[in-house]
Coordinates of C-alpha atoms in Angstrom, one line a residue:
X1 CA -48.1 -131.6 149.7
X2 CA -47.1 -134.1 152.1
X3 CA -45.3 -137.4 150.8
X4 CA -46.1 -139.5 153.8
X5 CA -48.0 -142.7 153.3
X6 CA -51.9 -143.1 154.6
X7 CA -52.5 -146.2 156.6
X8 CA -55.5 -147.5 158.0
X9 CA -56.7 -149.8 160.9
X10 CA -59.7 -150.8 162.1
X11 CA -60.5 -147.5 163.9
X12 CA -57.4 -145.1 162.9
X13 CA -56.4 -143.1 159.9
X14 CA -52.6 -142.7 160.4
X15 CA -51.6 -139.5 157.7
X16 CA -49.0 -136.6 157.1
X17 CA -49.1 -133.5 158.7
X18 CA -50.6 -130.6 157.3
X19 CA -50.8 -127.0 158.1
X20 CA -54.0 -127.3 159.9
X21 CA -52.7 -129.8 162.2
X22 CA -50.2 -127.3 164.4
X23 CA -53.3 -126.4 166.8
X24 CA -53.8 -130.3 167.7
X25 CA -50.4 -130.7 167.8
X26 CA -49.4 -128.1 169.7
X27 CA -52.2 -128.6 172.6
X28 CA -50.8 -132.4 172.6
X29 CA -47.5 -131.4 173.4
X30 CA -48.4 -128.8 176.1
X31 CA -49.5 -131.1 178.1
X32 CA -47.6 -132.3 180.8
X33 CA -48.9 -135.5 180.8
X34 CA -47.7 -136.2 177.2
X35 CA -44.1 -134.8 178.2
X36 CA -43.9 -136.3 181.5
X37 CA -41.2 -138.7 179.8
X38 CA -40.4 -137.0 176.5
X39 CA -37.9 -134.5 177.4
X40 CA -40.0 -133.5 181.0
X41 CA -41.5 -130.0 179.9
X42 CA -43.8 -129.0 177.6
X43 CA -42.9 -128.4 174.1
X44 CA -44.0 -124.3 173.1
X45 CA -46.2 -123.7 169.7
X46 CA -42.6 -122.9 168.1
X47 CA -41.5 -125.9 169.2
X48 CA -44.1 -128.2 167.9
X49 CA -44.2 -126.0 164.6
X50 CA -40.4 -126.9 164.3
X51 CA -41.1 -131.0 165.1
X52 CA -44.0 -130.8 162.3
X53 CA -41.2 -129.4 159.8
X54 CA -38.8 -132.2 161.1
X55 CA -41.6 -134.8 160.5
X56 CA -42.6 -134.0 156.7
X57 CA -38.4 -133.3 156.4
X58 CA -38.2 -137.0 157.1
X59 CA -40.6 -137.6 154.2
X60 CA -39.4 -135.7 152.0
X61 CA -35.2 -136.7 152.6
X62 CA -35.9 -140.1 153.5
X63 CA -39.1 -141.7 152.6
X64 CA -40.4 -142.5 156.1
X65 CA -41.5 -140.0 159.0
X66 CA -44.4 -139.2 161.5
X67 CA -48.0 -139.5 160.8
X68 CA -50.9 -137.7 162.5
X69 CA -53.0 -140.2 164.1
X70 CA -57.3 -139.7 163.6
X71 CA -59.9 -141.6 164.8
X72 CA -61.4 -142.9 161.6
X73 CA -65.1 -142.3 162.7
X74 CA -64.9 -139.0 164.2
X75 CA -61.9 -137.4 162.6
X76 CA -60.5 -136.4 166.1
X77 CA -56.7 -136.2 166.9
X78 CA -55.2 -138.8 168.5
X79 CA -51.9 -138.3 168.5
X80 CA -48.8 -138.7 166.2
X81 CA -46.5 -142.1 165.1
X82 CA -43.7 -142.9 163.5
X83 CA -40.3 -143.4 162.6
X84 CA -37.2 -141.2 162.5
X85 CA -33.6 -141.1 162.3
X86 CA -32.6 -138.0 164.4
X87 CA -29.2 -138.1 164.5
X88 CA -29.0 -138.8 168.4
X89 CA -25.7 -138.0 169.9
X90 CA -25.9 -141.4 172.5
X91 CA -24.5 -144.7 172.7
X92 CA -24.6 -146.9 171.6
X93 CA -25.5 -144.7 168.0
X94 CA -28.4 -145.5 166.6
X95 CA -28.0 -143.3 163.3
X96 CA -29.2 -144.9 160.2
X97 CA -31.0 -147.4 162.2
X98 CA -35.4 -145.6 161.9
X99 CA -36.3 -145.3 165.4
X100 CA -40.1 -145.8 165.9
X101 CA -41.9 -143.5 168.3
X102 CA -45.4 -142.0 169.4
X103 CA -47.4 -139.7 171.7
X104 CA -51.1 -139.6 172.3
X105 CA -53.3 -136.5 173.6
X106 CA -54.2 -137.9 177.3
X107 CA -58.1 -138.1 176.2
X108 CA -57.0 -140.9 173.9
X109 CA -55.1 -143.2 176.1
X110 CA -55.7 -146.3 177.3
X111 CA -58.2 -147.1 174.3
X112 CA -55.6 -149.5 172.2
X113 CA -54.8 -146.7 169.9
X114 CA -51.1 -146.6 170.5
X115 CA -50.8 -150.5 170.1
X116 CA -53.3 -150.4 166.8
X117 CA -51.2 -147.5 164.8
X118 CA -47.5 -148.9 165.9
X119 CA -48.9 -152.3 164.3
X120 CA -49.7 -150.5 161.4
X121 CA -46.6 -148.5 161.3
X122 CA -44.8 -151.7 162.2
X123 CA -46.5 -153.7 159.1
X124 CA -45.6 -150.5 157.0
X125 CA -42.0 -150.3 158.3
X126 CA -41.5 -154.0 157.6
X127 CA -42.0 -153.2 153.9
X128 CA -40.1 -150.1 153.4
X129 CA -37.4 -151.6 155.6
X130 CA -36.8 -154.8 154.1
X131 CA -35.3 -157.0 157.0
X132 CA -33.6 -154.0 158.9
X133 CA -33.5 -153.5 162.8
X134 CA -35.9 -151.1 164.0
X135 CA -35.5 -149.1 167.5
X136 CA -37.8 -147.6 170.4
X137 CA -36.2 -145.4 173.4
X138 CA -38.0 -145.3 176.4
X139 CA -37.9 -143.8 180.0
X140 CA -37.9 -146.8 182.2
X141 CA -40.6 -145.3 184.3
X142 CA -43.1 -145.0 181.0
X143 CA -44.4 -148.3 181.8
X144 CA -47.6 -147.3 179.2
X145 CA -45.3 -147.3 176.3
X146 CA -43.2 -150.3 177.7
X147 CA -46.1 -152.6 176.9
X148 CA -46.7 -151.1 173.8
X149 CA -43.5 -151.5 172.9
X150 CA -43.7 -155.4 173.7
X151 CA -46.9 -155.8 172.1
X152 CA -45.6 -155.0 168.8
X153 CA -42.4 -157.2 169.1
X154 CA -39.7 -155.0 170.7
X155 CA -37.8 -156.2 173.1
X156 CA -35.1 -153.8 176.0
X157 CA -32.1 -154.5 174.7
X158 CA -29.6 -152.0 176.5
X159 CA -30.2 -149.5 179.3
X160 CA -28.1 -146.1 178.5
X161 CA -29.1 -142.5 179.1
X162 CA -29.5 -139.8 176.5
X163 CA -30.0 -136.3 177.5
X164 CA -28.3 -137.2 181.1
X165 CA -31.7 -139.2 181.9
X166 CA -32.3 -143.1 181.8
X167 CA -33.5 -144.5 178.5
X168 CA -33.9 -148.1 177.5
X169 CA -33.4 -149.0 173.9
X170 CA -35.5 -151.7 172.6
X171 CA -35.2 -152.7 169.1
X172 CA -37.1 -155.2 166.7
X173 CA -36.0 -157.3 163.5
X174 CA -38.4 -156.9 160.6
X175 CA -40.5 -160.1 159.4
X176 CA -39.7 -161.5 162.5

């Protein structure tokens, strides 16, 4: 069983990741439009099996994690959301800080959905966090996730690279 909270919005479930979910994920992450600026290749079915085990291990070990995003009326996949604290080797460190983060199956996006679930997630996150920072990273050329980034009360707050490639970290006080 998956300890992940369920959250709803207007048109979106957001929920934990189950067994059944490794066929949407994985077809989501093959796509080189959803890796263009996450890592730059697409992930294999091992790969994505191993980031579903990471996601409900952040559940389990530290109370928060990623959430499979549905729309609520159709029960399709959207995508997945959430937060993390993946021990990045960059600087500055952001360890111990929960780094929020999403990717959407290119059907689903430019609908809102991205901006709806990290408000939720947000709203969620401002609860279980208390009044601790929160972080984004971004490619500076994912100009999608920029504004979703903004929209939710992020703002750029250093330009560094991690994995040898331009990021820019954004980060957000809770109950701002």
């Amino acid at each position: 069983m998956n300890d992940a909270s369920v959250l709803e919005t207007e048109r979106l479930k957001l929920r934990g990741h189950g067994l059944d979910d490794l066929a949407d994920c994985a077809a989501m992450w093959s796509d080189p439009a959803v890796t263009r600026y996450i890592g730059g290749k697409p992930f294999s079915a091992q790969q994505v099996w191993m980031k579903i085990l990471n996601y409900t291990g952040h559940w389990a070990l530290m109370g928060f994690g990623y959430w499979v995003i549905e729309e609520k009326a159709t029960g399709y996949f959207v995508g997945e959301l959430g937060f993390a604290d993946f021990k990045r080797e960059m600087e500055p460190s952001i360890k111990g800080i929960p780094e929020l983060g999403w990717a959407l199956a290119p059907s689903m996006h430019g609908k809102g959905y991205a901006t709806e679930a990290a408000r939720a997630a947000v709203a969620w996150g401002d609860t279980r966090f208390e009044r601790a920072r929160t972080v984004c990273l971004i490619s500076p050329e994912n100009v999608a996730s920029i504004r979703v980034a903004e929209k939710i009360g992020y703002k750029e707050y250093r330009r560094t690279a991690y994995n040898g490639e331009p990021t820019l970290l954004f980060a957000r006080p809770s109950h701002e």
